[in-house]
C-alpha cells in the first residue's frame, strides 16, 4: 500500500506482540516512517491496557495469541471496551487463527482490520500503513464532527471527561468520596477563570455539600493521600510535574486542584 504521508499528522503506535522476530521487523519498518512512531512494545495485554490509559497512543497493533507473553488479545479487547477514556485508540489485529468465529468476536469489538499472518500478502508494512490511514481517517471525521457540533455543552462535557481521566490515571477512583469534591473544585476553577486566590473552589464546595471547611479539606486530602500511596512513583512523576515538598510528600489540596485546573485547561488550548 502506498500512502501520501504529507497529508498525515504524526501517529503514535503501541505494538502488542510476543514474537521477537516479528517485533523486530515492525521496529525496523517504523524507523523508515516519518509520520509514525512506535512508542512502546509489550508482550502483555495487562501492560498494554495500562499503557493505553497513561499514554493514549493513537493506534494499537494487537497480536491475538500471546503464547509467550501474558494475557491475550481477547482479554485486551474486552477490557479496552470497558475502559473509561475520551478517545480510544484504533486497534488492528494480527493473528494466525483463520476462524470465522474468532473473526466475528474480533469485529464485535469495533476492530476495523484483521491481518492473517499465514496469508501470502501479509506484511508488517501493510499492517502499519493501514493503521496510519485508519487513524488519520478517524482524525478527519472527528475534526469535522467537532467543528459541526462543538457547542458549549459539548465543550463542557469534554472538559469534565478530561478531569475524570486525569484523576483515574493516578488512582483516584469513583470509590473515593474525595473524587467528586476534587472534580467539582477543578471544574469550578476552569469555568470561573483560574485565579491565584486562596480556596475559592473550597468555599463553593462548602456551600454545595453543606459541609464545614475542615471536612471538605479532609475528604479531598484523603483522596490525594490515597493516590500517592496507590500509584507508582513513575506514574506520579509523569502525571504530576509540579514540585511536591518533602516535608509532606504529597501536594496540598489547593496545590492539587490548581495544578489540574491549569493542566486540563492547557490541554484544550
PDB file of C-alpha atoms in Angstrom:
ATOM      1  CA  UNK A   1       0.000   0.000   0.000  1.00  0.00           C
ATOM      2  CA  UNK A   2       1.284   3.457  -0.903  1.00  0.00           C
ATOM      3  CA  UNK A   3       0.063   6.337   1.250  1.00  0.00           C
ATOM      4  CA  UNK A   4       0.522  10.083   0.976  1.00  0.00           C
ATOM      5  CA  UNK A   5       2.309  10.838   4.244  1.00  0.00           C
ATOM      6  CA  UNK A   6       2.434  14.581   3.559  1.00  0.00           C
ATOM      7  CA  UNK A   7      -1.267  14.774   4.393  1.00  0.00           C
ATOM      8  CA  UNK A   8      -0.901  12.926   7.694  1.00  0.00           C
ATOM      9  CA  UNK A   9      -0.045  14.069  11.207  1.00  0.00           C
ATOM     10  CA  UNK A  10       2.295  12.025  13.403  1.00  0.00           C
ATOM     11  CA  UNK A  11       0.775   8.754  14.594  1.00  0.00           C
ATOM     12  CA  UNK A  12       1.863   7.085  17.862  1.00  0.00           C
ATOM     13  CA  UNK A  13       1.583   3.297  17.929  1.00  0.00           C
ATOM     14  CA  UNK A  14       1.702   0.622  20.633  1.00  0.00           C
ATOM     15  CA  UNK A  15       2.745  -2.867  19.499  1.00  0.00           C
ATOM     16  CA  UNK A  16       1.441  -5.867  21.467  1.00  0.00           C
ATOM     17  CA  UNK A  17       3.439  -8.843  20.201  1.00  0.00           C
ATOM     18  CA  UNK A  18       5.151 -11.839  21.830  1.00  0.00           C
ATOM     19  CA  UNK A  19       7.232 -12.953  18.825  1.00  0.00           C
ATOM     20  CA  UNK A  20      10.645 -11.249  18.993  1.00  0.00           C
ATOM     21  CA  UNK A  21      11.369 -11.710  15.291  1.00  0.00           C
ATOM     22  CA  UNK A  22       8.010 -10.196  14.369  1.00  0.00           C
ATOM     23  CA  UNK A  23       8.582  -7.331  16.820  1.00  0.00           C
ATOM     24  CA  UNK A  24      11.997  -6.591  15.341  1.00  0.00           C
ATOM     25  CA  UNK A  25      10.538  -6.442  11.830  1.00  0.00           C
ATOM     26  CA  UNK A  26       7.938  -3.928  12.980  1.00  0.00           C
ATOM     27  CA  UNK A  27      10.605  -1.877  14.773  1.00  0.00           C
ATOM     28  CA  UNK A  28      12.777  -1.739  11.670  1.00  0.00           C
ATOM     29  CA  UNK A  29       9.897  -0.676   9.476  1.00  0.00           C
ATOM     30  CA  UNK A  30       8.846   2.094  11.859  1.00  0.00           C
ATOM     31  CA  UNK A  31      12.350   3.527  11.580  1.00  0.00           C
ATOM     32  CA  UNK A  32      11.587   4.269   7.938  1.00  0.00           C
ATOM     33  CA  UNK A  33       8.385   6.188   8.730  1.00  0.00           C
ATOM     34  CA  UNK A  34       8.434   9.961   9.130  1.00  0.00           C
ATOM     35  CA  UNK A  35       4.828  10.284  10.183  1.00  0.00           C
ATOM     36  CA  UNK A  36       4.504   7.360  12.586  1.00  0.00           C
ATOM     37  CA  UNK A  37       6.359   6.330  15.734  1.00  0.00           C
ATOM     38  CA  UNK A  38       6.430   3.044  17.610  1.00  0.00           C
ATOM     39  CA  UNK A  39       6.294   4.337  21.170  1.00  0.00           C
ATOM     40  CA  UNK A  40       6.192   1.026  23.071  1.00  0.00           C
ATOM     41  CA  UNK A  41       6.320  -2.749  22.629  1.00  0.00           C
ATOM     42  CA  UNK A  42       4.944  -5.278  25.091  1.00  0.00           C
ATOM     43  CA  UNK A  43       4.009  -8.958  25.189  1.00  0.00           C
ATOM     44  CA  UNK A  44       1.480  -8.415  27.997  1.00  0.00           C
ATOM     45  CA  UNK A  45      -2.157  -7.465  27.470  1.00  0.00           C
ATOM     46  CA  UNK A  46      -2.245  -6.044  31.020  1.00  0.00           C
ATOM     47  CA  UNK A  47       0.758  -3.788  30.365  1.00  0.00           C
ATOM     48  CA  UNK A  48      -0.760  -2.755  27.050  1.00  0.00           C
ATOM     49  CA  UNK A  49      -4.016  -1.699  28.689  1.00  0.00           C
ATOM     50  CA  UNK A  50      -2.184   0.296  31.348  1.00  0.00           C
ATOM     51  CA  UNK A  51      -0.103   1.971  28.640  1.00  0.00           C
ATOM     52  CA  UNK A  52      -3.261   2.980  26.782  1.00  0.00           C
ATOM     53  CA  UNK A  53      -4.600   4.547  29.994  1.00  0.00           C
ATOM     54  CA  UNK A  54      -1.432   6.512  30.758  1.00  0.00           C
ATOM     55  CA  UNK A  55      -0.069   7.404  27.289  1.00  0.00           C
ATOM     56  CA  UNK A  56      -3.099   7.440  24.944  1.00  0.00           C
ATOM     57  CA  UNK A  57      -1.488   6.030  21.766  1.00  0.00           C
ATOM     58  CA  UNK A  58      -3.278   6.768  18.508  1.00  0.00           C
ATOM     59  CA  UNK A  59      -3.160   3.152  17.392  1.00  0.00           C
ATOM     60  CA  UNK A  60      -2.501  -0.380  18.631  1.00  0.00           C
ATOM     61  CA  UNK A  61      -1.205  -3.351  16.653  1.00  0.00           C
ATOM     62  CA  UNK A  62      -2.524  -6.308  18.621  1.00  0.00           C
ATOM     63  CA  UNK A  63      -1.377  -9.920  18.329  1.00  0.00           C
ATOM     64  CA  UNK A  64      -4.315 -12.048  19.446  1.00  0.00           C
ATOM     65  CA  UNK A  65      -2.254 -15.092  20.540  1.00  0.00           C
ATOM     66  CA  UNK A  66       0.272 -14.079  23.203  1.00  0.00           C
ATOM     67  CA  UNK A  67       1.523 -17.639  23.770  1.00  0.00           C
ATOM     68  CA  UNK A  68       4.907 -16.424  25.057  1.00  0.00           C
ATOM     69  CA  UNK A  69       3.528 -13.403  26.835  1.00  0.00           C
ATOM     70  CA  UNK A  70       0.915 -12.526  29.435  1.00  0.00           C
ATOM     71  CA  UNK A  71      -2.832 -12.487  28.812  1.00  0.00           C
ATOM     72  CA  UNK A  72      -4.238 -12.381  25.292  1.00  0.00           C
ATOM     73  CA  UNK A  73      -5.561 -10.108  22.618  1.00  0.00           C
ATOM     74  CA  UNK A  74      -9.056 -11.227  23.555  1.00  0.00           C
ATOM     75  CA  UNK A  75      -8.567 -10.007  27.115  1.00  0.00           C
ATOM     76  CA  UNK A  76      -7.184  -6.689  25.875  1.00  0.00           C
ATOM     77  CA  UNK A  77     -10.187  -6.039  23.610  1.00  0.00           C
ATOM     78  CA  UNK A  78     -12.686  -6.882  26.364  1.00  0.00           C
ATOM     79  CA  UNK A  79     -11.014  -4.611  28.924  1.00  0.00           C
ATOM     80  CA  UNK A  80     -10.412  -1.813  26.421  1.00  0.00           C
ATOM     81  CA  UNK A  81     -14.133  -1.698  25.685  1.00  0.00           C
ATOM     82  CA  UNK A  82     -14.868  -1.145  29.399  1.00  0.00           C
ATOM     83  CA  UNK A  83     -12.159   1.494  29.783  1.00  0.00           C
ATOM     84  CA  UNK A  84     -13.441   4.990  30.579  1.00  0.00           C
ATOM     85  CA  UNK A  85     -11.303   7.203  28.363  1.00  0.00           C
ATOM     86  CA  UNK A  86     -12.170  10.037  25.997  1.00  0.00           C
ATOM     87  CA  UNK A  87     -10.529   8.765  22.855  1.00  0.00           C
ATOM     88  CA  UNK A  88      -9.766   5.077  22.467  1.00  0.00           C
ATOM     89  CA  UNK A  89      -7.006   4.059  20.050  1.00  0.00           C
ATOM     90  CA  UNK A  90      -7.625   2.487  16.675  1.00  0.00           C
ATOM     91  CA  UNK A  91      -6.844  -1.233  17.062  1.00  0.00           C
ATOM     92  CA  UNK A  92      -5.802  -3.520  14.219  1.00  0.00           C
ATOM     93  CA  UNK A  93      -5.320  -7.220  14.880  1.00  0.00           C
ATOM     94  CA  UNK A  94      -2.757  -9.733  13.693  1.00  0.00           C
ATOM     95  CA  UNK A  95      -3.475 -13.434  14.134  1.00  0.00           C
ATOM     96  CA  UNK A  96      -2.654 -16.932  12.951  1.00  0.00           C
ATOM     97  CA  UNK A  97      -6.222 -18.093  13.548  1.00  0.00           C
ATOM     98  CA  UNK A  98      -8.244 -18.432  10.365  1.00  0.00           C
ATOM     99  CA  UNK A  99     -11.580 -18.868  12.091  1.00  0.00           C
ATOM    100  CA  UNK A 100     -14.915 -17.276  11.300  1.00  0.00           C
ATOM    101  CA  UNK A 101     -15.894 -17.431  14.988  1.00  0.00           C
ATOM    102  CA  UNK A 102     -12.679 -15.678  16.025  1.00  0.00           C
ATOM    103  CA  UNK A 103     -13.140 -13.033  13.337  1.00  0.00           C
ATOM    104  CA  UNK A 104     -16.735 -12.395  14.411  1.00  0.00           C
ATOM    105  CA  UNK A 105     -15.559 -11.953  18.002  1.00  0.00           C
ATOM    106  CA  UNK A 106     -12.840  -9.509  16.981  1.00  0.00           C
ATOM    107  CA  UNK A 107     -15.090  -7.437  14.733  1.00  0.00           C
ATOM    108  CA  UNK A 108     -17.685  -7.238  17.539  1.00  0.00           C
ATOM    109  CA  UNK A 109     -15.179  -5.021  19.396  1.00  0.00           C
ATOM    110  CA  UNK A 110     -15.088  -2.466  16.560  1.00  0.00           C
ATOM    111  CA  UNK A 111     -11.755  -3.642  15.153  1.00  0.00           C
ATOM    112  CA  UNK A 112     -11.613  -2.276  11.581  1.00  0.00           C
ATOM    113  CA  UNK A 113      -8.918  -4.603  10.182  1.00  0.00           C
ATOM    114  CA  UNK A 114      -7.682  -8.145  10.854  1.00  0.00           C
ATOM    115  CA  UNK A 115      -4.430  -9.397   9.302  1.00  0.00           C
ATOM    116  CA  UNK A 116      -3.952 -13.154   8.961  1.00  0.00           C
ATOM    117  CA  UNK A 117      -0.233 -13.864   9.450  1.00  0.00           C
ATOM    118  CA  UNK A 118      -0.174 -17.050   7.369  1.00  0.00           C
ATOM    119  CA  UNK A 119      -1.514 -15.417   4.232  1.00  0.00           C
ATOM    120  CA  UNK A 120       0.926 -14.684   1.416  1.00  0.00           C
ATOM    121  CA  UNK A 121       0.067 -10.995   1.249  1.00  0.00           C
ATOM    122  CA  UNK A 122       0.675 -10.431   4.978  1.00  0.00           C
ATOM    123  CA  UNK A 123       3.437  -7.986   5.883  1.00  0.00           C
ATOM    124  CA  UNK A 124       4.164  -5.625   8.785  1.00  0.00           C
ATOM    125  CA  UNK A 125       4.426  -2.843   6.199  1.00  0.00           C
ATOM    126  CA  UNK A 126       0.829  -3.431   5.126  1.00  0.00           C
ATOM    127  CA  UNK A 127      -0.325  -3.546   8.773  1.00  0.00           C
ATOM    128  CA  UNK A 128       1.419  -0.287   9.696  1.00  0.00           C
ATOM    129  CA  UNK A 129       0.294   1.644   6.631  1.00  0.00           C
ATOM    130  CA  UNK A 130      -3.292   0.505   7.076  1.00  0.00           C
ATOM    131  CA  UNK A 131      -3.247   1.603  10.718  1.00  0.00           C
ATOM    132  CA  UNK A 132      -1.836   5.020   9.796  1.00  0.00           C
ATOM    133  CA  UNK A 133      -4.563   5.510   7.226  1.00  0.00           C
ATOM    134  CA  UNK A 134      -7.274   4.434   9.688  1.00  0.00           C
ATOM    135  CA  UNK A 135      -6.008   6.767  12.419  1.00  0.00           C
ATOM    136  CA  UNK A 136      -5.926   9.757  10.094  1.00  0.00           C
ATOM    137  CA  UNK A 137      -9.350   8.957   8.687  1.00  0.00           C
ATOM    138  CA  UNK A 138     -10.657   8.892  12.250  1.00  0.00           C
ATOM    139  CA  UNK A 139      -8.978  12.247  12.935  1.00  0.00           C
ATOM    140  CA  UNK A 140     -10.579  13.860   9.914  1.00  0.00           C
ATOM    141  CA  UNK A 141     -14.018  12.548  10.821  1.00  0.00           C
ATOM    142  CA  UNK A 142     -13.609  13.610  14.442  1.00  0.00           C
ATOM    143  CA  UNK A 143     -12.415  17.078  13.446  1.00  0.00           C
ATOM    144  CA  UNK A 144     -15.379  17.509  11.126  1.00  0.00           C
ATOM    145  CA  UNK A 145     -17.729  16.279  13.836  1.00  0.00           C
ATOM    146  CA  UNK A 146     -16.299  18.638  16.455  1.00  0.00           C
ATOM    147  CA  UNK A 147     -16.398  21.606  14.090  1.00  0.00           C
ATOM    148  CA  UNK A 148     -20.063  20.944  13.395  1.00  0.00           C
ATOM    149  CA  UNK A 149     -21.391  20.248  16.903  1.00  0.00           C
ATOM    150  CA  UNK A 150     -18.827  21.701  19.292  1.00  0.00           C
ATOM    151  CA  UNK A 151     -21.414  23.617  21.301  1.00  0.00           C
ATOM    152  CA  UNK A 152     -20.818  24.949  24.782  1.00  0.00           C
ATOM    153  CA  UNK A 153     -22.392  21.812  26.240  1.00  0.00           C
ATOM    154  CA  UNK A 154     -20.052  19.574  24.230  1.00  0.00           C
ATOM    155  CA  UNK A 155     -17.053  21.629  25.344  1.00  0.00           C
ATOM    156  CA  UNK A 156     -18.108  21.293  28.974  1.00  0.00           C
ATOM    157  CA  UNK A 157     -18.505  17.543  28.591  1.00  0.00           C
ATOM    158  CA  UNK A 158     -15.041  17.201  27.060  1.00  0.00           C
ATOM    159  CA  UNK A 159     -13.508  19.154  29.942  1.00  0.00           C
ATOM    160  CA  UNK A 160     -15.362  17.037  32.500  1.00  0.00           C
ATOM    161  CA  UNK A 161     -14.244  13.806  30.820  1.00  0.00           C
ATOM    162  CA  UNK A 162     -10.653  15.029  30.832  1.00  0.00           C
ATOM    163  CA  UNK A 163     -10.751  15.839  34.543  1.00  0.00           C
ATOM    164  CA  UNK A 164     -12.146  12.374  35.278  1.00  0.00           C
ATOM    165  CA  UNK A 165      -9.416  10.748  33.185  1.00  0.00           C
ATOM    166  CA  UNK A 166      -6.656  12.685  34.958  1.00  0.00           C
ATOM    167  CA  UNK A 167      -7.938  11.618  38.370  1.00  0.00           C
ATOM    168  CA  UNK A 168      -8.408   7.996  37.280  1.00  0.00           C
ATOM    169  CA  UNK A 169      -4.838   7.756  35.978  1.00  0.00           C
ATOM    170  CA  UNK A 170      -3.350   8.489  39.389  1.00  0.00           C
ATOM    171  CA  UNK A 171      -5.718   6.152  41.226  1.00  0.00           C
ATOM    172  CA  UNK A 172      -8.444   8.489  42.450  1.00  0.00           C
ATOM    173  CA  UNK A 173     -11.411   6.327  41.544  1.00  0.00           C
ATOM    174  CA  UNK A 174     -15.165   6.564  41.920  1.00  0.00           C
ATOM    175  CA  UNK A 175     -14.979   4.668  45.223  1.00  0.00           C
ATOM    176  CA  UNK A 176     -13.453   7.724  46.900  1.00  0.00           C
ATOM    177  CA  UNK A 177     -15.795  10.484  48.086  1.00  0.00           C
ATOM    178  CA  UNK A 178     -12.978  12.946  47.589  1.00  0.00           C
ATOM    179  CA  UNK A 179     -13.026  12.342  43.843  1.00  0.00           C
ATOM    180  CA  UNK A 180     -16.346  14.171  43.477  1.00  0.00           C
ATOM    181  CA  UNK A 181     -15.068  17.069  45.569  1.00  0.00           C
ATOM    182  CA  UNK A 182     -11.789  17.301  43.626  1.00  0.00           C
ATOM    183  CA  UNK A 183     -13.638  17.021  40.314  1.00  0.00           C
ATOM    184  CA  UNK A 184     -16.039  19.827  41.257  1.00  0.00           C
ATOM    185  CA  UNK A 185     -13.230  22.044  42.547  1.00  0.00           C
ATOM    186  CA  UNK A 186     -11.082  21.627  39.417  1.00  0.00           C
ATOM    187  CA  UNK A 187     -14.047  22.197  37.113  1.00  0.00           C
ATOM    188  CA  UNK A 188     -15.111  25.256  39.115  1.00  0.00           C
ATOM    189  CA  UNK A 189     -11.689  26.866  38.665  1.00  0.00           C
ATOM    190  CA  UNK A 190     -11.704  26.212  34.912  1.00  0.00           C
ATOM    191  CA  UNK A 191     -15.258  27.505  34.423  1.00  0.00           C
ATOM    192  CA  UNK A 192     -14.769  30.618  36.548  1.00  0.00           C
ATOM    193  CA  UNK A 193     -11.293  31.569  35.453  1.00  0.00           C
ATOM    194  CA  UNK A 194      -8.198  30.246  37.189  1.00  0.00           C
ATOM    195  CA  UNK A 195      -7.016  32.862  39.665  1.00  0.00           C
ATOM    196  CA  UNK A 196      -4.484  32.609  42.437  1.00  0.00           C
ATOM    197  CA  UNK A 197      -6.982  33.133  45.248  1.00  0.00           C
ATOM    198  CA  UNK A 198      -6.978  31.089  48.442  1.00  0.00           C
ATOM    199  CA  UNK A 199      -9.664  28.384  48.460  1.00  0.00           C
ATOM    200  CA  UNK A 200     -12.393  29.869  46.189  1.00  0.00           C
ATOM    201  CA  UNK A 201     -13.363  26.396  44.993  1.00  0.00           C
ATOM    202  CA  UNK A 202     -13.375  25.046  48.544  1.00  0.00           C
ATOM    203  CA  UNK A 203     -15.859  27.722  49.598  1.00  0.00           C
ATOM    204  CA  UNK A 204     -18.069  26.641  46.717  1.00  0.00           C
ATOM    205  CA  UNK A 205     -17.889  23.025  47.932  1.00  0.00           C
ATOM    206  CA  UNK A 206     -18.774  24.034  51.479  1.00  0.00           C
ATOM    207  CA  UNK A 207     -21.949  25.641  50.178  1.00  0.00           C
ATOM    208  CA  UNK A 208     -22.823  22.880  47.703  1.00  0.00           C
ATOM    209  CA  UNK A 209     -22.363  19.927  50.066  1.00  0.00           C
ATOM    210  CA  UNK A 210     -23.290  21.732  53.316  1.00  0.00           C
ATOM    211  CA  UNK A 211     -20.005  20.710  54.938  1.00  0.00           C
ATOM    212  CA  UNK A 212     -17.512  22.568  57.049  1.00  0.00           C
ATOM    213  CA  UNK A 213     -14.260  23.902  55.627  1.00  0.00           C
ATOM    214  CA  UNK A 214     -12.290  21.330  57.637  1.00  0.00           C
ATOM    215  CA  UNK A 215     -14.442  18.448  56.426  1.00  0.00           C
ATOM    216  CA  UNK A 216     -14.156  19.433  52.755  1.00  0.00           C
ATOM    217  CA  UNK A 217     -10.381  19.753  53.018  1.00  0.00           C
ATOM    218  CA  UNK A 218     -10.056  16.453  54.869  1.00  0.00           C
ATOM    219  CA  UNK A 219     -12.094  14.500  52.316  1.00  0.00           C
ATOM    220  CA  UNK A 220     -10.051  15.839  49.382  1.00  0.00           C
ATOM    221  CA  UNK A 221      -6.712  15.452  51.148  1.00  0.00           C
ATOM    222  CA  UNK A 222      -7.586  11.827  51.952  1.00  0.00           C
ATOM    223  CA  UNK A 223      -8.169  11.153  48.240  1.00  0.00           C
ATOM    224  CA  UNK A 224      -4.839  12.787  47.367  1.00  0.00           C
ATOM    225  CA  UNK A 225      -3.010  10.704  50.006  1.00  0.00           C
ATOM    226  CA  UNK A 226      -4.673   7.605  48.541  1.00  0.00           C
ATOM    227  CA  UNK A 227      -3.312   8.447  45.074  1.00  0.00           C
ATOM    228  CA  UNK A 228       0.212   8.955  46.376  1.00  0.00           C
ATOM    229  CA  UNK A 229       0.077   5.595  48.185  1.00  0.00           C
ATOM    230  CA  UNK A 230      -1.536   3.606  45.371  1.00  0.00           C
ATOM    231  CA  UNK A 231       0.147   4.922  42.221  1.00  0.00           C
ATOM    232  CA  UNK A 232       3.703   4.126  41.213  1.00  0.00           C
ATOM    233  CA  UNK A 233       6.395   6.763  41.563  1.00  0.00           C
ATOM    234  CA  UNK A 234       6.853   6.696  37.780  1.00  0.00           C
ATOM    235  CA  UNK A 235       3.163   7.437  37.159  1.00  0.00           C
ATOM    236  CA  UNK A 236       3.086  10.279  39.681  1.00  0.00           C
ATOM    237  CA  UNK A 237       6.288  11.861  38.360  1.00  0.00           C
ATOM    238  CA  UNK A 238       4.944  11.697  34.825  1.00  0.00           C
ATOM    239  CA  UNK A 239       1.415  12.891  35.564  1.00  0.00           C
ATOM    240  CA  UNK A 240       2.058  15.419  38.356  1.00  0.00           C
ATOM    241  CA  UNK A 241       5.069  17.521  37.399  1.00  0.00           C
ATOM    242  CA  UNK A 242       4.709  20.286  39.998  1.00  0.00           C
ATOM    243  CA  UNK A 243       7.038  20.436  42.980  1.00  0.00           C
ATOM    244  CA  UNK A 244       5.956  18.278  45.928  1.00  0.00           C
ATOM    245  CA  UNK A 245       7.533  19.389  49.170  1.00  0.00           C
ATOM    246  CA  UNK A 246       9.451  16.666  51.004  1.00  0.00           C
ATOM    247  CA  UNK A 247       8.077  17.507  54.442  1.00  0.00           C
ATOM    248  CA  UNK A 248       4.700  16.019  53.492  1.00  0.00           C
ATOM    249  CA  UNK A 249       5.462  14.100  50.301  1.00  0.00           C
ATOM    250  CA  UNK A 250       2.076  14.990  48.781  1.00  0.00           C
ATOM    251  CA  UNK A 251       0.573  18.198  47.379  1.00  0.00           C
ATOM    252  CA  UNK A 252      -1.851  20.278  49.404  1.00  0.00           C
ATOM    253  CA  UNK A 253      -5.473  20.456  48.290  1.00  0.00           C
ATOM    254  CA  UNK A 254      -5.001  23.957  46.889  1.00  0.00           C
ATOM    255  CA  UNK A 255      -1.831  22.961  45.012  1.00  0.00           C
ATOM    256  CA  UNK A 256      -3.501  19.868  43.616  1.00  0.00           C
ATOM    257  CA  UNK A 257      -6.683  21.448  42.298  1.00  0.00           C
ATOM    258  CA  UNK A 258      -4.851  24.431  40.796  1.00  0.00           C
ATOM    259  CA  UNK A 259      -2.330  22.138  39.102  1.00  0.00           C
ATOM    260  CA  UNK A 260      -5.039  20.049  37.452  1.00  0.00           C
ATOM    261  CA  UNK A 261      -7.189  23.036  36.557  1.00  0.00           C
ATOM    262  CA  UNK A 262      -4.239  24.541  34.687  1.00  0.00           C
ATOM    263  CA  UNK A 263      -3.244  21.186  33.155  1.00  0.00           C
ATOM    264  CA  UNK A 264      -6.726  20.426  31.815  1.00  0.00           C
ATOM    265  CA  UNK A 265      -7.218  24.000  30.640  1.00  0.00           C
ATOM    266  CA  UNK A 266      -3.932  23.882  28.695  1.00  0.00           C
ATOM    267  CA  UNK A 267      -4.942  20.568  27.109  1.00  0.00           C
ATOM    268  CA  UNK A 268      -7.840  22.265  25.297  1.00  0.00           C
ATOM    269  CA  UNK A 269      -5.940  25.313  24.075  1.00  0.00           C
TER     270      UNK A 269
END
